[in-house]
Tab-separated table of C-alpha atoms in Angstrom:
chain	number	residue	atom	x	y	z
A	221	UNK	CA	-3.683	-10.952	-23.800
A	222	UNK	CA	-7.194	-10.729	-22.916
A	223	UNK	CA	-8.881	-7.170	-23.368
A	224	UNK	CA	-10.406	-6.082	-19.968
A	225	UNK	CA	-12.796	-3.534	-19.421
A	226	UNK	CA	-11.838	-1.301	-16.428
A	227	UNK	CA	-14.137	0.521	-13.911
A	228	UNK	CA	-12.847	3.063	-11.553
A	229	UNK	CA	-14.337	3.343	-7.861
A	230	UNK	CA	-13.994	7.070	-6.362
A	231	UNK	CA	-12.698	9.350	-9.234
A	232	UNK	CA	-12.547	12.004	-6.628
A	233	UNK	CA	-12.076	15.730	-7.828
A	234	UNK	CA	-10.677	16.471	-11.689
A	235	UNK	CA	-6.771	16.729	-10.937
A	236	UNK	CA	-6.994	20.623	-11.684
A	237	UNK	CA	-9.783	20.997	-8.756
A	238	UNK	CA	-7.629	18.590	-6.522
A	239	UNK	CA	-5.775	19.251	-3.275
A	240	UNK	CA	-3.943	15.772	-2.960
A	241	UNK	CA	-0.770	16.969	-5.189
A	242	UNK	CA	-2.324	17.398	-8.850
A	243	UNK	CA	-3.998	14.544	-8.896
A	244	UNK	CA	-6.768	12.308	-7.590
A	245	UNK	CA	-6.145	8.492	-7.030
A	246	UNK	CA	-8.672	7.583	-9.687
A	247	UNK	CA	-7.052	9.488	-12.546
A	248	UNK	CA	-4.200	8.095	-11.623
A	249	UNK	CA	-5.272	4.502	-11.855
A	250	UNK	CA	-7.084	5.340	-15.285
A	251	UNK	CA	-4.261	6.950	-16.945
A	252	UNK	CA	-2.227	3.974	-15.719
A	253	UNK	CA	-4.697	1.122	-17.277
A	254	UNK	CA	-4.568	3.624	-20.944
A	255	UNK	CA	-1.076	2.533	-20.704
A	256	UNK	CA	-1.380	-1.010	-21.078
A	257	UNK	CA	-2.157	-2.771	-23.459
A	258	UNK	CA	-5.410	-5.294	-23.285
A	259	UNK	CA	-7.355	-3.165	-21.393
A	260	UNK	CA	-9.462	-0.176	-21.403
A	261	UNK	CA	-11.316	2.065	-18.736
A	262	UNK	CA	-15.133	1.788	-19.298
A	263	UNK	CA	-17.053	2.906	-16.252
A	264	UNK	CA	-16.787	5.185	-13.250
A	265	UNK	CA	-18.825	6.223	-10.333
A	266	UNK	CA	-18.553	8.581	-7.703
A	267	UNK	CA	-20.989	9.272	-5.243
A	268	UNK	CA	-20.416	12.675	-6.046
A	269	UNK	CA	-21.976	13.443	-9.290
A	270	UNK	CA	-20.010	16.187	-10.697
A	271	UNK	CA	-16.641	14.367	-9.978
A	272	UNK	CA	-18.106	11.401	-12.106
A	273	UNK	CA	-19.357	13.608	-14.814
A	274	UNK	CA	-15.864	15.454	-14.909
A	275	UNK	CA	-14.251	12.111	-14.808
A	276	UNK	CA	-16.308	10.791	-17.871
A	277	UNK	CA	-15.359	13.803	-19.559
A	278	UNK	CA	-11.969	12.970	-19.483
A	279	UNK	CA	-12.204	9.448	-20.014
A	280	UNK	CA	-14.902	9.517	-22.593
A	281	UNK	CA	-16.763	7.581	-21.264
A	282	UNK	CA	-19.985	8.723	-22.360
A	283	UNK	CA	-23.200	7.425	-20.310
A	284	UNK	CA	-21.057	4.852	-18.501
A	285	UNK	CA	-21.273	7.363	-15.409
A	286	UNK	CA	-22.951	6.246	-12.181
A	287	UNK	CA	-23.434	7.874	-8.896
A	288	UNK	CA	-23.662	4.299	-7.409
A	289	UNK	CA	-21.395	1.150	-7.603
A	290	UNK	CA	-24.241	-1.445	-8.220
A	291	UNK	CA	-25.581	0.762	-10.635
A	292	UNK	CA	-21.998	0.332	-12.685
A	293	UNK	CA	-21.555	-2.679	-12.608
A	294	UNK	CA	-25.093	-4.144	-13.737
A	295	UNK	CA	-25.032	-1.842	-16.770
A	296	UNK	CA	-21.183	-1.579	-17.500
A	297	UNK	CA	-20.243	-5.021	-16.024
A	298	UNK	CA	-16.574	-3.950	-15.876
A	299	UNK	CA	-14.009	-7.381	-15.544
A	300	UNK	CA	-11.632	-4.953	-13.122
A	301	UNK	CA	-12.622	-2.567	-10.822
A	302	UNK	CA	-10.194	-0.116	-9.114
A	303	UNK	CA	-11.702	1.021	-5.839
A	304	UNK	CA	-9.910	4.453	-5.163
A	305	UNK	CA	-12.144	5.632	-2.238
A	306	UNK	CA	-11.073	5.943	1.615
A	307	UNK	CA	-10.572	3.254	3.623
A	308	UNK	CA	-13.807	2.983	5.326
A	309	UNK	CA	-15.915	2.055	2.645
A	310	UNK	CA	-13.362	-0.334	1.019
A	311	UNK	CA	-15.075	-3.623	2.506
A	312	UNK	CA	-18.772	-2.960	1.383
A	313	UNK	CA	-17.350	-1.876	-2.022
A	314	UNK	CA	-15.349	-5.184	-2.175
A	315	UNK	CA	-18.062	-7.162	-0.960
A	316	UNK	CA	-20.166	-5.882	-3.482
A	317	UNK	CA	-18.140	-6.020	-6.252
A	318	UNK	CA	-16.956	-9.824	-4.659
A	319	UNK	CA	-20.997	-10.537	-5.021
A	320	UNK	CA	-21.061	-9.764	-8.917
A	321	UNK	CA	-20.467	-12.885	-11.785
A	322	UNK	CA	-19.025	-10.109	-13.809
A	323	UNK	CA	-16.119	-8.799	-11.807
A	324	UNK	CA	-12.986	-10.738	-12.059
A	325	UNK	CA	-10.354	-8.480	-10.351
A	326	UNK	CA	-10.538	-5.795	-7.849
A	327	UNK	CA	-7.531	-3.449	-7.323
A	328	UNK	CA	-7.643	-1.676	-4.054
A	329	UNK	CA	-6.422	1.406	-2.715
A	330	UNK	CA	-4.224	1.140	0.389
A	331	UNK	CA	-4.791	1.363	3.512
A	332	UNK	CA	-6.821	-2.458	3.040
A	333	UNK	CA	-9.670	-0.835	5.966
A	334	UNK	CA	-9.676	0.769	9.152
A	335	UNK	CA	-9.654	-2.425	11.308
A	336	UNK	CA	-7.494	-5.718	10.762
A	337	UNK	CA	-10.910	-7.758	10.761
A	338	UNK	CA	-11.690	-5.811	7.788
A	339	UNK	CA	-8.242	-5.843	5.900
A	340	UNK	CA	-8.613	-9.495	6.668
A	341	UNK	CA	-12.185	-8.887	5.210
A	342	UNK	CA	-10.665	-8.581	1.983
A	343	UNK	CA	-9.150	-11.595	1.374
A	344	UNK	CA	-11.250	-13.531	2.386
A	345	UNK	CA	-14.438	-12.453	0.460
A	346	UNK	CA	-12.012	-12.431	-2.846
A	347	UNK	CA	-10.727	-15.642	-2.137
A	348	UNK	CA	-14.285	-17.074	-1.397
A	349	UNK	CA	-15.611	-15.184	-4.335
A	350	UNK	CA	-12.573	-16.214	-6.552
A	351	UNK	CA	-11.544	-13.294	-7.559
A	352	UNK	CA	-8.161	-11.596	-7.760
A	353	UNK	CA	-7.658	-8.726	-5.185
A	354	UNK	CA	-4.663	-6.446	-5.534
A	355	UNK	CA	-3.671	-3.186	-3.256
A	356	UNK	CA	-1.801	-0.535	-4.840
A	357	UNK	CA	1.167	-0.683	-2.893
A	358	UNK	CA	2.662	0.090	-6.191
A	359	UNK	CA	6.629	0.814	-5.214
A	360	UNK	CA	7.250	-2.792	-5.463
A	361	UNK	CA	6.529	-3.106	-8.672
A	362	UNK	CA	8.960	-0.727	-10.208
A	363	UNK	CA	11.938	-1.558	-11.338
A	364	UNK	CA	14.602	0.016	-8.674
A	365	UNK	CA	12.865	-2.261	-6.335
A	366	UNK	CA	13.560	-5.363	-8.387
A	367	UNK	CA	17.302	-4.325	-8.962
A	368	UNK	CA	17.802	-3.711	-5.199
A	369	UNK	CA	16.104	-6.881	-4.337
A	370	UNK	CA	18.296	-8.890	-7.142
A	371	UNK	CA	21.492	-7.324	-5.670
A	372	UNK	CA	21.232	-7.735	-2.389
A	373	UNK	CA	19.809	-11.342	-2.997
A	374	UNK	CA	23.171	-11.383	-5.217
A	375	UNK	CA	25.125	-11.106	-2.264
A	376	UNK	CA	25.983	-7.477	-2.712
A	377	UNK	CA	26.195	-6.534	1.046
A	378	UNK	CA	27.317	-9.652	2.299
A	379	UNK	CA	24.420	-11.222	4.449
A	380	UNK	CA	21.462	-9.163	4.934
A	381	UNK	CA	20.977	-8.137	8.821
A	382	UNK	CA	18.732	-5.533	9.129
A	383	UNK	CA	16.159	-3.407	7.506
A	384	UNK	CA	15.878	0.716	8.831
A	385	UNK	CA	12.585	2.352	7.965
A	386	UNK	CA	11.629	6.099	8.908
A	387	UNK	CA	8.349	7.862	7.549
A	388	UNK	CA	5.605	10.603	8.619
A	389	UNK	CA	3.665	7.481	9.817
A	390	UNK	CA	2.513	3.829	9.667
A	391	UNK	CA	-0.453	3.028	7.843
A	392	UNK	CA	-0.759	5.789	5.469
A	393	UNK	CA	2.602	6.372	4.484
A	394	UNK	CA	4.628	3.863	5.941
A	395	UNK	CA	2.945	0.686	4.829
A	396	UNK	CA	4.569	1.501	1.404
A	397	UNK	CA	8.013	0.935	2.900
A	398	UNK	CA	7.204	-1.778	4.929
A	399	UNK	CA	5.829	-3.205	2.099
A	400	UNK	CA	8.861	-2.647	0.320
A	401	UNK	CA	10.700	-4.337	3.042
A	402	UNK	CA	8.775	-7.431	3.081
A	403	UNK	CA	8.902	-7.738	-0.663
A	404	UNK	CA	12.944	-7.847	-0.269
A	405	UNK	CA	12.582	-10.245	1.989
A	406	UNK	CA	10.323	-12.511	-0.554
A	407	UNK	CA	7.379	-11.808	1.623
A	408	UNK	CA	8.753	-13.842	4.762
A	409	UNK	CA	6.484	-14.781	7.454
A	410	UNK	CA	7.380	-11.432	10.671
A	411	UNK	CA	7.945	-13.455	13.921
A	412	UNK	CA	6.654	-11.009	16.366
A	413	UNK	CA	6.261	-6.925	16.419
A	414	UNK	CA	7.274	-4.720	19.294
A	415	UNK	CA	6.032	-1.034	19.539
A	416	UNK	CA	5.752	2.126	20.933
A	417	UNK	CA	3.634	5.443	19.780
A	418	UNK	CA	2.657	9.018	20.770
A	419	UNK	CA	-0.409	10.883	20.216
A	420	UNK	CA	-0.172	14.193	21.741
A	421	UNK	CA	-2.360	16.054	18.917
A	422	UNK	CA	-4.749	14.694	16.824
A	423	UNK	CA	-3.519	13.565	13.383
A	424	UNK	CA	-6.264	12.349	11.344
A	425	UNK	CA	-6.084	10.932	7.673
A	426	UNK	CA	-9.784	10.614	6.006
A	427	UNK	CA	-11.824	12.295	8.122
A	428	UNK	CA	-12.283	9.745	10.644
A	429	UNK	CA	-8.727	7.592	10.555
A	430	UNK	CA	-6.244	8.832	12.796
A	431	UNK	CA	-2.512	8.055	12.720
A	432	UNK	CA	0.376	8.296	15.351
A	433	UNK	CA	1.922	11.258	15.289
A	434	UNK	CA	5.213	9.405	16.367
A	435	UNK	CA	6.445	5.737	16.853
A	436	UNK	CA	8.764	2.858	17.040
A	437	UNK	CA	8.515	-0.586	16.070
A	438	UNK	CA	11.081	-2.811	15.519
A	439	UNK	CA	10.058	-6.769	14.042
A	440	UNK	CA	11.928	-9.661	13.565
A	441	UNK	CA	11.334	-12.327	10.067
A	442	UNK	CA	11.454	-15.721	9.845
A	443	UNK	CA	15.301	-16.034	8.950
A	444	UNK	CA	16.533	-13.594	11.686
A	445	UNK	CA	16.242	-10.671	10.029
A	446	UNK	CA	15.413	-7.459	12.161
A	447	UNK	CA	13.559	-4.249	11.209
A	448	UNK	CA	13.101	-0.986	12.802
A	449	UNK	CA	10.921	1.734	11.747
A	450	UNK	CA	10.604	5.092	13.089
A	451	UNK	CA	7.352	7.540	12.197
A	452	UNK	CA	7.107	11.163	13.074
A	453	UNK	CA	9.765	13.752	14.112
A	454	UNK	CA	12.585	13.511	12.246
A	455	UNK	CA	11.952	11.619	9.494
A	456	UNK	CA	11.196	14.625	7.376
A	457	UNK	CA	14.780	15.258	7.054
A	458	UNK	CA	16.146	14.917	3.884
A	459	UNK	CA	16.976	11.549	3.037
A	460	UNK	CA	15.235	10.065	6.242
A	461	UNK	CA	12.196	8.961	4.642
A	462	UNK	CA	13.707	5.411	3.155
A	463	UNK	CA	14.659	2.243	3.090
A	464	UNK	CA	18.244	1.225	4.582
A	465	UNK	CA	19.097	-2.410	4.185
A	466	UNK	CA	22.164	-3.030	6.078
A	467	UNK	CA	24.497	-6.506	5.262
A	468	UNK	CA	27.798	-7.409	6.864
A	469	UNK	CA	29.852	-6.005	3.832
A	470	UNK	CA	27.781	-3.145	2.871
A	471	UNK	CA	24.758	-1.262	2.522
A	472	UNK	CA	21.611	0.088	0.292
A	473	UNK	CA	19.570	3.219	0.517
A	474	UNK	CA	16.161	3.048	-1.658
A	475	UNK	CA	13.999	6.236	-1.312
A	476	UNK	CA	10.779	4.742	-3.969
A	477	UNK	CA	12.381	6.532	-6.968
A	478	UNK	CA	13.794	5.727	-10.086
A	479	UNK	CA	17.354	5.340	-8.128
A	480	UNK	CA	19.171	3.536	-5.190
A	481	UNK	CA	22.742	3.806	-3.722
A	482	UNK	CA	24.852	1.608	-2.170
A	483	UNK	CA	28.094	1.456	-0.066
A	484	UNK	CA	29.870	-1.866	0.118
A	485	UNK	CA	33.023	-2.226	2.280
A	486	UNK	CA	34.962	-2.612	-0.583
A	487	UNK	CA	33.793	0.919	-2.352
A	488	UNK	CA	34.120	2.693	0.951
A	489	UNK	CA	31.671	5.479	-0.480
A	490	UNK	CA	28.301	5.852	-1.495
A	491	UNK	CA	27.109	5.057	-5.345
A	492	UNK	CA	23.887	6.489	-6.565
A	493	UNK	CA	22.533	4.252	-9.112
A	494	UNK	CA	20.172	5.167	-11.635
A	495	UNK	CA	17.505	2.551	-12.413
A	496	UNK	CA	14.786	4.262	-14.902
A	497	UNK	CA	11.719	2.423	-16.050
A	498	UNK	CA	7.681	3.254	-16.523
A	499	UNK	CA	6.736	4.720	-13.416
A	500	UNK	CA	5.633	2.080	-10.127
A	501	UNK	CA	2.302	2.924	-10.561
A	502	UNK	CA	1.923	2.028	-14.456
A	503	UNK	CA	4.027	-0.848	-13.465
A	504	UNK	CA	1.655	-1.881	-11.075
A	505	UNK	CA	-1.534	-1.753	-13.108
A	506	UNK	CA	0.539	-3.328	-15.871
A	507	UNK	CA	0.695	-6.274	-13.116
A	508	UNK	CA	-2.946	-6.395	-12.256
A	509	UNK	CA	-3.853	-6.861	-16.017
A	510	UNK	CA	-1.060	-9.586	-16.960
A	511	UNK	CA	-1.763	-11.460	-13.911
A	512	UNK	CA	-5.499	-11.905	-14.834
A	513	UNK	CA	-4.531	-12.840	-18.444
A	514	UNK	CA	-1.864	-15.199	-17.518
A	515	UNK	CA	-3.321	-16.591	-14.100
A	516	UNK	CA	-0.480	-15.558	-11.865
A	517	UNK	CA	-0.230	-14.609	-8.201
A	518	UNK	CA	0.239	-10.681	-7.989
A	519	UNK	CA	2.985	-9.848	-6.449
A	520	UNK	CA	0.876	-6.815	-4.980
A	521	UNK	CA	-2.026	-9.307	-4.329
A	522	UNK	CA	-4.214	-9.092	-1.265
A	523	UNK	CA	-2.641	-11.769	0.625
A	524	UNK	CA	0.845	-9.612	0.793
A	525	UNK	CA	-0.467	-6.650	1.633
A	526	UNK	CA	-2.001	-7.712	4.418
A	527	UNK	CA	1.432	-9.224	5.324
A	528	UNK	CA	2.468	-5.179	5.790
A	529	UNK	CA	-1.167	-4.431	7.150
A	530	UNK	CA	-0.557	-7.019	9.761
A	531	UNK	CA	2.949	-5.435	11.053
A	532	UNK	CA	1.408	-1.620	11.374
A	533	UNK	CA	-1.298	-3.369	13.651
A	534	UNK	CA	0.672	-5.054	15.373
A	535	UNK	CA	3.307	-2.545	16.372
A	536	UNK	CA	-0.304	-0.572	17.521
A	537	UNK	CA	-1.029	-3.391	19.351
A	538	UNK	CA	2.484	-3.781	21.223
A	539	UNK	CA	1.814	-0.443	22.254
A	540	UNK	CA	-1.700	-1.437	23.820
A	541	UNK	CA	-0.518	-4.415	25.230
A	542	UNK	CA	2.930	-2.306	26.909
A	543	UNK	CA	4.856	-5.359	25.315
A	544	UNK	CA	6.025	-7.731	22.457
A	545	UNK	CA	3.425	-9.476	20.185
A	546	UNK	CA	3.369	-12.754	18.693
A	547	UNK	CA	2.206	-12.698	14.890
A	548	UNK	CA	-0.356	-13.723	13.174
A	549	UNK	CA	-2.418	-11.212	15.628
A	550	UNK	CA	-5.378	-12.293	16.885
A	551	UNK	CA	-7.207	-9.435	17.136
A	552	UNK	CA	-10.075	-7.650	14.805
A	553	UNK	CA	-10.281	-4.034	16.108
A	554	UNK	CA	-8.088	-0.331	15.560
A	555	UNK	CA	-5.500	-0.735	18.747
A	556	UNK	CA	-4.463	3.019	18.639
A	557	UNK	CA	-8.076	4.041	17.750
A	558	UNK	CA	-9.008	2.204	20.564
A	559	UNK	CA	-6.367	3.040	22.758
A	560	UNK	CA	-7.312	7.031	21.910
A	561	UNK	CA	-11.493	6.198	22.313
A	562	UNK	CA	-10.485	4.511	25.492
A	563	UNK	CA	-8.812	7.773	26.697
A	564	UNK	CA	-5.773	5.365	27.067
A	565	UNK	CA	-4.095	7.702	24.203
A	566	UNK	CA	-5.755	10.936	25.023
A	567	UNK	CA	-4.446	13.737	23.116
A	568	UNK	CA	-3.175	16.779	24.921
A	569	UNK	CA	-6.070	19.245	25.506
């Protein structure tokens, strides 16, 4: 393999200083590239300066600290960038990393943007540019997912019907699960999307991204396959956040651990199964570096996350248009942020 060096995007607060459960996103990534072999992290910047200083502390990355992503990459010319900032500043950043001869693979936080135009963004500039883009919709790369995929491809549950999804909400937290559905499904084209949401209070991810605060959107695949996913009030049960996959002879719960279960008409009862493995997000680095080396398609590559993008957007979109949608959308805007700057989707005062 190759040897890589690595530059992380947004290192965000040292995980002791951090609010977002321990840990920042960009010490996450960079523990998760010192974990595979062939690559190392080099570089970081963060537009605020004591985050990068703390962050090349930790990463010893002596004067290889910017405040500014051009900056990094003319003197560090990393060949991978991770770009761990929010969403809205995730197409100039790709752009500009898409516009250096250096870069040869960018790995992306998730949500892709704040718009579909720009999560289409994305791919596009990569694929013009030639360089592999990956979002770290890391579940599917771990290796519960890929037993409960073989197993249910196996025949397991008889025939594979439907796919139940529940989650706080769609693009933040739920995109991992569709995700996770549509990488079951081997990434199958979604037919059409139909929706529903609620915004009675304002729920607001990043600052300036807001979220349903409940919904319903239920999508059919290429093959006949449904899926219905519920955000919101009462999916903060225990157990509801998951993915069911329901066949004609059985069934298989997947929660994006290190375990599944599964009840097949012969058992009559539920088995927990435990799977193990490096965790999905080391897996998922480990994927971004061996792809690059071997010249592979991702399996979290840009193209396929947009594939989950495109379903969130277009259950919004139902919603805005009071009735089923067609896919591929054709549209390039935020449907519930419009819907809510409209005064469509006022919240209550």
């Amino acid at each position: 393999m190759s040897d890589y060096t690595v530059g992380i995007v947004g290192t965000g607060p040292h995980p002791d200083a951090s609010d977002h459960d321990g840990y920042s996103m960009g010490y996450r990534h960079a523990r998760s590239y010192r974990a595979v072999e062939g690559c190392r992290v080099d570089a970081c910047a963060d537009v605020v300066s004591e985050h990068a200083e703390a962050f090349g502390e930790e990463f010893d990355l002596g004067d290889r600290v910017f405040t500014d992503l051009e900056a990094m990459l003319d003197t560090a010319a990393p060949e991978i960038v991770s770009i761990c900032t929010p969403p809205s500043t995730h197409v100039d950043l790709v752009e500009t990393c898409a516009a250096h001869d250096g870069v040869q693979a960018v790995h992306c936080e998730k949500p892709m943007a704040p718009t579909f135009e720009g999560s289409r963004r994305l791919v596009e500039v990569c694929d013009a540019a030639n360089i592999q883009l990956t979002i770290n919709l890391q579940n599917r790369c771990s290796n519960a997912a890929a037993e409960v995929k073989t197993i249910i491809e196996n025949g397991a549950i008889g025939d594979l019907e439907r796919v139940e999804i529940g989650r706080q909400d769609l693009l933040q937290t739920g995109l991992h699960h569709i995700d996770l559905a549509n990488y079951v499904m081997d990434d199958e084209p979604v037919e059409w999307v139909l929706g529903q949401i609620d915004y009675p209070e304002e729920h607001v991810w990043y600052t300036n991204m807001p979220a349903e605060v409940q919904s319903l959107g239920i999508w059919e695949y290429e093959s006949g396959v449904h899926a219905i996913c519920s955000t919101g009030e009462g999916t903060d049960a225990v157990g509801a956040q998951t993915n069911r996959f329901v066949g004609t002879e059985g069934e298989i719960e997947f929660e994006l651990f290190d375990r599944y279960r599964i009840k097949t008409d012969e058992s009559g009862e539920w088995v927990t199964v435990e799977v193990g493995g490096d965790p999905a997000q080391d897996e998922a680095i480990a994927v971004v570096v061996d792809a690059l080396a071997n010249d592979e398609d991702p399996i979290v590559s840009g193209e396929r996350a947009l594939g989950a993008t495109e379903v969130v957007f277009g259950v919004w979109e139902s919603a805005r248009r009071r009735g089923r949608v067609s896919l591929p959308l054709e549209i390039d805007d935020n449907p519930l942020e419009a819907m809510i700057e409209s005064g469509d989707l006022p919240p209550d005062a």
